Structures are given as C-alpha cells and as structure tokens.
Short mmCIF file of N, CA, C and O in Angstrom, two decimals:
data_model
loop_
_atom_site.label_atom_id
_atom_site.label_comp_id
_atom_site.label_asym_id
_atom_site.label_seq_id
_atom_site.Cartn_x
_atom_site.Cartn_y
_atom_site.Cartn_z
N UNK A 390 -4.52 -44.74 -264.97
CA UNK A 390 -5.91 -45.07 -264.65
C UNK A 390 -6.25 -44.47 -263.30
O UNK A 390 -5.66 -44.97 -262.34
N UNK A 391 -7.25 -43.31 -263.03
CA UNK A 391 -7.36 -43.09 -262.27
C UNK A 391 -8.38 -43.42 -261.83
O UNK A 391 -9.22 -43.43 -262.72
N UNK A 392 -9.14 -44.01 -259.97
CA UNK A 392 -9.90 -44.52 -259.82
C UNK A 392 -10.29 -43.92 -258.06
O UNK A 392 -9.54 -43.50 -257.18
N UNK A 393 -11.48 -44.08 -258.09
CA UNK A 393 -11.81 -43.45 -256.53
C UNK A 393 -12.14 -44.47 -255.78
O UNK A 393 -12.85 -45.37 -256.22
N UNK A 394 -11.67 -44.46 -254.50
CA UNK A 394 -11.92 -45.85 -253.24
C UNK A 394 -12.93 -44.65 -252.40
O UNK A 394 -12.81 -43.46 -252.13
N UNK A 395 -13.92 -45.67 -252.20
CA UNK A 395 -15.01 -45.37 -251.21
C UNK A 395 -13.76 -45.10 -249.97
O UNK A 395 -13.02 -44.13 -249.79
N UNK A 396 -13.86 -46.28 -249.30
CA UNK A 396 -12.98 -46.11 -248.12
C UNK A 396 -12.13 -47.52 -248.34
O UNK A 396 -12.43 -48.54 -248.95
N UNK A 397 -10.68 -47.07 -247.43
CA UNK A 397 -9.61 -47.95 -247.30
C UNK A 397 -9.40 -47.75 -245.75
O UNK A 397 -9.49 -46.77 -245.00
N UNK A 398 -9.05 -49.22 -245.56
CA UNK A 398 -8.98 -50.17 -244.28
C UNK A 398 -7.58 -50.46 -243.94
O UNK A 398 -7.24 -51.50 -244.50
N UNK A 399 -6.38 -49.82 -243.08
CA UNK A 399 -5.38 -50.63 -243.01
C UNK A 399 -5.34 -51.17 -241.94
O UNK A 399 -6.13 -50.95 -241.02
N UNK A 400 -4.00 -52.30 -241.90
CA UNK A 400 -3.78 -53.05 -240.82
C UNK A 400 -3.98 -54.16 -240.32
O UNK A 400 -5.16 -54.36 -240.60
N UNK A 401 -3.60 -55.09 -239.71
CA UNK A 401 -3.72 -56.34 -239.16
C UNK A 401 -5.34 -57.03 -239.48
O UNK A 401 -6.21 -56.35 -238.93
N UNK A 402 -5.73 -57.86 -240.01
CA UNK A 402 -6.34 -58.39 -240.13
C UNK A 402 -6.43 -59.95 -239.53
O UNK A 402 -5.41 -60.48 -239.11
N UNK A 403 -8.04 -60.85 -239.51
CA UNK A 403 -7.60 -62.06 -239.39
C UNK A 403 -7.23 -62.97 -240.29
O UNK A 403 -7.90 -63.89 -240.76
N UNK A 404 -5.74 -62.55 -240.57
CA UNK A 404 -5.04 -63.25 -241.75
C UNK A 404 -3.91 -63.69 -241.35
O UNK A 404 -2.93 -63.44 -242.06
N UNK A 405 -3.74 -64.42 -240.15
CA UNK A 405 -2.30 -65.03 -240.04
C UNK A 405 -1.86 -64.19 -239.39
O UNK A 405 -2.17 -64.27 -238.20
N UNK A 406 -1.14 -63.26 -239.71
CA UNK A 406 -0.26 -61.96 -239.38
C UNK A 406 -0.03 -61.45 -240.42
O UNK A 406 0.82 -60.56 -240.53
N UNK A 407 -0.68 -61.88 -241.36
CA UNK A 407 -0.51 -60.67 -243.11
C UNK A 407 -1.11 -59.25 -242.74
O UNK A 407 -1.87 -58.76 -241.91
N UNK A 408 -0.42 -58.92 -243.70
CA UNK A 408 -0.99 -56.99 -243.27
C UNK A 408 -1.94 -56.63 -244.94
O UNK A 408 -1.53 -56.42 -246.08
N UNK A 409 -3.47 -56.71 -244.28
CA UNK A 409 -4.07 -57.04 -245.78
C UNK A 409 -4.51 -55.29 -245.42
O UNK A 409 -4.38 -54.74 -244.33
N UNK A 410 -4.98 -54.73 -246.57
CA UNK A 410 -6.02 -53.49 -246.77
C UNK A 410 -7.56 -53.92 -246.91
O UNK A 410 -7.79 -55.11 -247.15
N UNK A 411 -8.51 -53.11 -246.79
CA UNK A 411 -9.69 -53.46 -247.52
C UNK A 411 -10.21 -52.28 -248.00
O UNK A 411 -10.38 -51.31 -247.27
N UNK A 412 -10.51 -52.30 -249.36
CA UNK A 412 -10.67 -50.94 -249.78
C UNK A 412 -11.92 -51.16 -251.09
O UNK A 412 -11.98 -52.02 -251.97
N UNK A 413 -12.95 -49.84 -250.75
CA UNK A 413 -14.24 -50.40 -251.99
C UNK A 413 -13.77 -49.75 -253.08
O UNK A 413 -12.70 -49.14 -253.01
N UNK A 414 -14.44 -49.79 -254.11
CA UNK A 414 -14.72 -49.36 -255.39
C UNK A 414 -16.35 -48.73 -255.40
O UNK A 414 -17.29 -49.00 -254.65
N UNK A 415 -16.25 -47.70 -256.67
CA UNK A 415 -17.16 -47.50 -256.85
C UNK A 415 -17.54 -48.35 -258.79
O UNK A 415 -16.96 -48.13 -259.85
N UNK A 416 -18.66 -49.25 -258.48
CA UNK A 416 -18.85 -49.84 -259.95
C UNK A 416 -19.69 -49.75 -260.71
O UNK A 416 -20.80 -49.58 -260.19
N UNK A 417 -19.67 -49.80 -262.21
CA UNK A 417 -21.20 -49.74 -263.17
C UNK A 417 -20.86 -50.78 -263.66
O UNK A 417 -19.90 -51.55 -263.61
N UNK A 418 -22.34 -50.62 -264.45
CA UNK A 418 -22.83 -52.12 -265.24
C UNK A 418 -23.19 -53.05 -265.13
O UNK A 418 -23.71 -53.71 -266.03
N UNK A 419 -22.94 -53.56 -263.46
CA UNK A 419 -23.29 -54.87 -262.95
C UNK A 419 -25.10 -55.16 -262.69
O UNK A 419 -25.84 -54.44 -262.02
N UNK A 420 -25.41 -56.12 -263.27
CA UNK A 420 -27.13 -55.89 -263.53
C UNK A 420 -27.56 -57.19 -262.79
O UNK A 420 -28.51 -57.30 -262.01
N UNK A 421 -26.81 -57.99 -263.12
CA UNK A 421 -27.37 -59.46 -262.39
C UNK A 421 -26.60 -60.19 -261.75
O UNK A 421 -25.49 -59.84 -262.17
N UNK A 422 -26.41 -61.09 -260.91
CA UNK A 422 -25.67 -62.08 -259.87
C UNK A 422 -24.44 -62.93 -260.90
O UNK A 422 -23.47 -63.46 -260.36
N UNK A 423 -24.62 -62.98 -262.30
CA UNK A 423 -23.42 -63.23 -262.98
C UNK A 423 -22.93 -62.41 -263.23
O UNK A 423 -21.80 -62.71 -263.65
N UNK A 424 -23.21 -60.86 -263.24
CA UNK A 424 -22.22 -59.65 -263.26
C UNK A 424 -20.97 -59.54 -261.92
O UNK A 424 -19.78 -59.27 -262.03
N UNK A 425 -21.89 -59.91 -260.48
CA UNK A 425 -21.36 -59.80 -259.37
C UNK A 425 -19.89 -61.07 -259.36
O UNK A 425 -18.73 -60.92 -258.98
N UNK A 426 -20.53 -62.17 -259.88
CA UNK A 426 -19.93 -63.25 -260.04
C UNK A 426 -18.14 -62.96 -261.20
O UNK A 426 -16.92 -63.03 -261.02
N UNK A 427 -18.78 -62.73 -261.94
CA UNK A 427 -17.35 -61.88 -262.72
C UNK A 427 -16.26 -61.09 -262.31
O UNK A 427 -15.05 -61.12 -262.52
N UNK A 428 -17.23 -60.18 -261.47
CA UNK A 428 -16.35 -59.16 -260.93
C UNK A 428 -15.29 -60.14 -260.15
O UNK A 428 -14.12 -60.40 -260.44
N UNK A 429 -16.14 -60.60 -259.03
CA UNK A 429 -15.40 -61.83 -258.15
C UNK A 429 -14.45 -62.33 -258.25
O UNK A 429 -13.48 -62.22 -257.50
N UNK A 430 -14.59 -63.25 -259.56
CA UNK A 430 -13.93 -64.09 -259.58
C UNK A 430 -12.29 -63.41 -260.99
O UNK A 430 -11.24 -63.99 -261.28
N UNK A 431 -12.85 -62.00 -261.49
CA UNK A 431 -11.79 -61.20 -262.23
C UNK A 431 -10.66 -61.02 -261.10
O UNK A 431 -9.46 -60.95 -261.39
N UNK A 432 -11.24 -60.93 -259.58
CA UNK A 432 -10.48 -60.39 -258.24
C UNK A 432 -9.43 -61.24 -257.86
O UNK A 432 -8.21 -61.04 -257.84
N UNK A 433 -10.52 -62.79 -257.38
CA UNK A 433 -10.00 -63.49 -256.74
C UNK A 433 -8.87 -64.51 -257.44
O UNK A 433 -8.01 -65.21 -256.91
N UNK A 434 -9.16 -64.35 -258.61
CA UNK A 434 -7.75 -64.90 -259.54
C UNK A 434 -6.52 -63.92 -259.43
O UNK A 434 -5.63 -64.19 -260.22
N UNK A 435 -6.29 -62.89 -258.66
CA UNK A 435 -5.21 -62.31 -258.92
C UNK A 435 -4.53 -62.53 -257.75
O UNK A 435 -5.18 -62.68 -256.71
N UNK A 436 -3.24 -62.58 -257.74
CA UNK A 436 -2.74 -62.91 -256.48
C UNK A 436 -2.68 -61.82 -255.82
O UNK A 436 -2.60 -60.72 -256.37
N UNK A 437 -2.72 -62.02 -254.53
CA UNK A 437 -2.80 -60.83 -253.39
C UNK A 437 -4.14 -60.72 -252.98
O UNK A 437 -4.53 -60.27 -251.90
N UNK A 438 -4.71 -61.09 -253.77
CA UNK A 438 -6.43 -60.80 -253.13
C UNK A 438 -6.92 -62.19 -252.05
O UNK A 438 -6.77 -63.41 -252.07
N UNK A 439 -7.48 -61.33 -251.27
CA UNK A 439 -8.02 -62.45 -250.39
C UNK A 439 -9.33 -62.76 -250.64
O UNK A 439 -9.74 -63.91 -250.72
N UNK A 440 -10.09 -61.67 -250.77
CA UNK A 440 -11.21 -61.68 -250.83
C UNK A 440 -12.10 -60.89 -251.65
O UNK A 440 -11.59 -59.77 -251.71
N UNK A 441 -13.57 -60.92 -252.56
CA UNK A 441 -13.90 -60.13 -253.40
C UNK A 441 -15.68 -60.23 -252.80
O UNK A 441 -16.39 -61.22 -252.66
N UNK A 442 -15.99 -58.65 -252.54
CA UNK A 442 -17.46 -59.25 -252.68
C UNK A 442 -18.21 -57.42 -253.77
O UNK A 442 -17.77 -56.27 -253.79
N UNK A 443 -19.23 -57.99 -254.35
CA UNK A 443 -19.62 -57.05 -255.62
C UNK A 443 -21.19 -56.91 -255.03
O UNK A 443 -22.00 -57.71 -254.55
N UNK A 444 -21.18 -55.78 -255.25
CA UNK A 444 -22.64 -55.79 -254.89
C UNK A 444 -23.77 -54.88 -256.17
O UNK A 444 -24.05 -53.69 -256.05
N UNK A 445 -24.17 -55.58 -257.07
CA UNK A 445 -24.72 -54.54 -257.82
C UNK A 445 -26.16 -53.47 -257.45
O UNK A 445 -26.60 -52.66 -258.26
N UNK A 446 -26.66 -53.67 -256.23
CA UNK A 446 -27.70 -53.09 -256.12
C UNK A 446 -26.82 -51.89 -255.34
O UNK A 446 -27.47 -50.90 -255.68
N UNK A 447 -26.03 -51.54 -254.73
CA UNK A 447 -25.31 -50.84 -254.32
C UNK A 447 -24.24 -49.86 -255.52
O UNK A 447 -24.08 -48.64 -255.56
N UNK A 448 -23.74 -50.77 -256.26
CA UNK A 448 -22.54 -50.46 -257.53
C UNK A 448 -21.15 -50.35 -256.34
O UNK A 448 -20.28 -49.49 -256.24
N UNK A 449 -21.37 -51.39 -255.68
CA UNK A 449 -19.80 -51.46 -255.00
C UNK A 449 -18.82 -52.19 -254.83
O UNK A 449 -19.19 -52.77 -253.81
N UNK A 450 -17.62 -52.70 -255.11
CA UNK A 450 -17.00 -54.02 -254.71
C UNK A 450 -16.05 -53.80 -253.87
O UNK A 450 -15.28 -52.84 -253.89
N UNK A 451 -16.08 -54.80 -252.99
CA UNK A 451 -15.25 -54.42 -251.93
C UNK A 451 -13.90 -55.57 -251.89
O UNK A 451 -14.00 -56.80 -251.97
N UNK A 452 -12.83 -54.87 -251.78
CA UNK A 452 -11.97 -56.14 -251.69
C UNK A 452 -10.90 -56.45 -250.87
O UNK A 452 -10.32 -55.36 -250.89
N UNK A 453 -10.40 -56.99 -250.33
CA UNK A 453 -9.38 -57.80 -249.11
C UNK A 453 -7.95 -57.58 -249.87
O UNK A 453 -8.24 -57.71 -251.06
N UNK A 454 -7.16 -57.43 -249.81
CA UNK A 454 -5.47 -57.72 -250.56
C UNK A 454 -4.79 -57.73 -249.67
O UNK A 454 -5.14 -57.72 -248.49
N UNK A 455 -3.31 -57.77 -250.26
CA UNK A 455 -2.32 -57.61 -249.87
C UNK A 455 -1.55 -56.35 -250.45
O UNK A 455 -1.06 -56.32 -251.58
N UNK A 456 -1.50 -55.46 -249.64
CA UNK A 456 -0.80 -54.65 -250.74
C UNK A 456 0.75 -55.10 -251.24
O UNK A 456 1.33 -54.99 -252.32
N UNK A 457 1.05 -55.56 -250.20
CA UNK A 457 2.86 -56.18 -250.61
C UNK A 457 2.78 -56.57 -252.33
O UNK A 457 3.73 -56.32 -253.08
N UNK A 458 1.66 -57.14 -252.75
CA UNK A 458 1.77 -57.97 -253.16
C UNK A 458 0.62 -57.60 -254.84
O UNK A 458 0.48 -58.46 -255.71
N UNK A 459 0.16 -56.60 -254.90
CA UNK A 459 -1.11 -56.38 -255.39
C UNK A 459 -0.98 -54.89 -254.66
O UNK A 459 -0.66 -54.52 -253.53
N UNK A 460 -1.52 -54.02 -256.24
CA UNK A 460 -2.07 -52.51 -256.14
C UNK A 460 -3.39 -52.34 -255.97
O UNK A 460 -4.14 -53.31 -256.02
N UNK A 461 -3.85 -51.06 -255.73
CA UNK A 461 -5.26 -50.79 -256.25
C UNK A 461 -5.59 -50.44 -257.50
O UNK A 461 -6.58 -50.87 -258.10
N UNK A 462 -4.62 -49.49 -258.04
CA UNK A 462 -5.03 -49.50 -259.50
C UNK A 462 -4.85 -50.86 -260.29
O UNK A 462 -5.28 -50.86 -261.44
N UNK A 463 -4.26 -52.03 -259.82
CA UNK A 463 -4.27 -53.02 -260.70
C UNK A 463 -5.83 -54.21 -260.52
O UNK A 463 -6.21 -55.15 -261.22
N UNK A 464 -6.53 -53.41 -258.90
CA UNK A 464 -7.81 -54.12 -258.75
C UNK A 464 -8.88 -53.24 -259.45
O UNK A 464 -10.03 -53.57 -259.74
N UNK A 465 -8.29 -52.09 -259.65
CA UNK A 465 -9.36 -51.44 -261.36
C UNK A 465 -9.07 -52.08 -262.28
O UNK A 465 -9.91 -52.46 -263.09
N UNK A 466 -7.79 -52.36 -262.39
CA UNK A 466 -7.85 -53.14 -264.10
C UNK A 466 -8.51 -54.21 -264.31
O UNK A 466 -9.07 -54.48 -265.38
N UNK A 467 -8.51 -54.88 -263.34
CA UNK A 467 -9.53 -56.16 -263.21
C UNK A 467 -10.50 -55.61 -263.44
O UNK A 467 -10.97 -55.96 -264.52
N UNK A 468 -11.26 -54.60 -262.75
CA UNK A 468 -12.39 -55.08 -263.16
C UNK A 468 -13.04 -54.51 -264.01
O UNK A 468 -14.24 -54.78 -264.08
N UNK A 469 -12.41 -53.42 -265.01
CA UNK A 469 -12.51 -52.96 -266.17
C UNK A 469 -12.53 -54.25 -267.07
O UNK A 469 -13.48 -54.63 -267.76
N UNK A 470 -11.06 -54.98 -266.91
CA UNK A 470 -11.20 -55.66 -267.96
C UNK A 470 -12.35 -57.13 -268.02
O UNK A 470 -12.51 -57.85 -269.01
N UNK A 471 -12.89 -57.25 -266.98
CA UNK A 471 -13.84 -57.78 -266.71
C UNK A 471 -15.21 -57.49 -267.34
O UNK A 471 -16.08 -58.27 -267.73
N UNK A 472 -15.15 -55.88 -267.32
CA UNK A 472 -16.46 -55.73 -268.43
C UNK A 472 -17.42 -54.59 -267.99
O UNK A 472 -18.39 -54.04 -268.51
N UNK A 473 -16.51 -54.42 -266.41
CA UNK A 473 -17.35 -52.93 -265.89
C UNK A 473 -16.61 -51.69 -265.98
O UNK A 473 -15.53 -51.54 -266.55
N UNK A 474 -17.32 -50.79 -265.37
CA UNK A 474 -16.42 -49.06 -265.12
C UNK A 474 -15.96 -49.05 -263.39
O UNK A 474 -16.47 -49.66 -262.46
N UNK A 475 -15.09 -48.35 -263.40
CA UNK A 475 -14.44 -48.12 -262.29
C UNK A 475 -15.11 -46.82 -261.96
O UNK A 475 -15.39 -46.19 -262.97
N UNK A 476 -15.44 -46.24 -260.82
CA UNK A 476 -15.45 -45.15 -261.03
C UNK A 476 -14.54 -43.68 -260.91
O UNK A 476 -14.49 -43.31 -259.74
N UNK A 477 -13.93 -42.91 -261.74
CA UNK A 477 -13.32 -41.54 -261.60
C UNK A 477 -13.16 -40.86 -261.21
O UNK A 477 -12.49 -39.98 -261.74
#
C-alpha cells in the first residue's frame, strides 16, 4: 500500500518522554463531521496513536503516534478500511 504524507514531524513531544511522530495524510470522501468522526475514531482505536484530527474541508488527517509501536502504512489501512482513500 503505497501512500503519500503531507509532512512528518519527528521527535520529542509533550508526551512524557515518548518519542511520538506527527505525520498528515492526504484524504477523500470525507463530506460531513461523521466522516471526520470515523476517520478519528478508525485512528484512535489503534494502539500507538495518540492523537487523530480529520479535516474534510481540507481532505487531511493528521495524526500523533508512536512509531515504536504503530506504522504509517498501517494508519492508511485504517483509514481505508474506514471507508476513505488514502492518497498515492
């Protein structure tokens, strides 16, 4: 699955002393605030994620992890299987 990150963030965050990334997506399909909501919550159920925010007037989601712990291609699968496109 190949997938393109807007931009990625490394390094120390305010997370304790976890070493999180933050890295966007580019997304389709998302039309209304329960699209955004999906995406979200496809994210924030996976472990490693800290944080999920979706923005459909943009088509972007941006998300917090861990990489230790959690990939990026596995935060496309989310949100494919969630019901959107990743973008290529």
């Amino acid at each position: 699955l190949e997938t393109e990150t807007v931009s990625t963030e490394y390094g120390p965050m305010m997370t304790g002393g976890r070493n999180l990334m933050k890295t966007e997506f580019k997304v389709s399909g998302m039309t209304c605030g329960g699209c955004e909501r999906s995406v979200r919550n496809a994210l924030t159920s996976r472990p490693g994620v800290s944080a999920a925010k979706a923005d459909r007037v943009s088509g972007t989601v941006t998300v917090e992890f861990d990489p230790a712990k959690i990939e990026q291609g596995t935060l496309a699968k989310a949100i494919t299987e969630a019901g959107f496109q990743v973008a290529a």
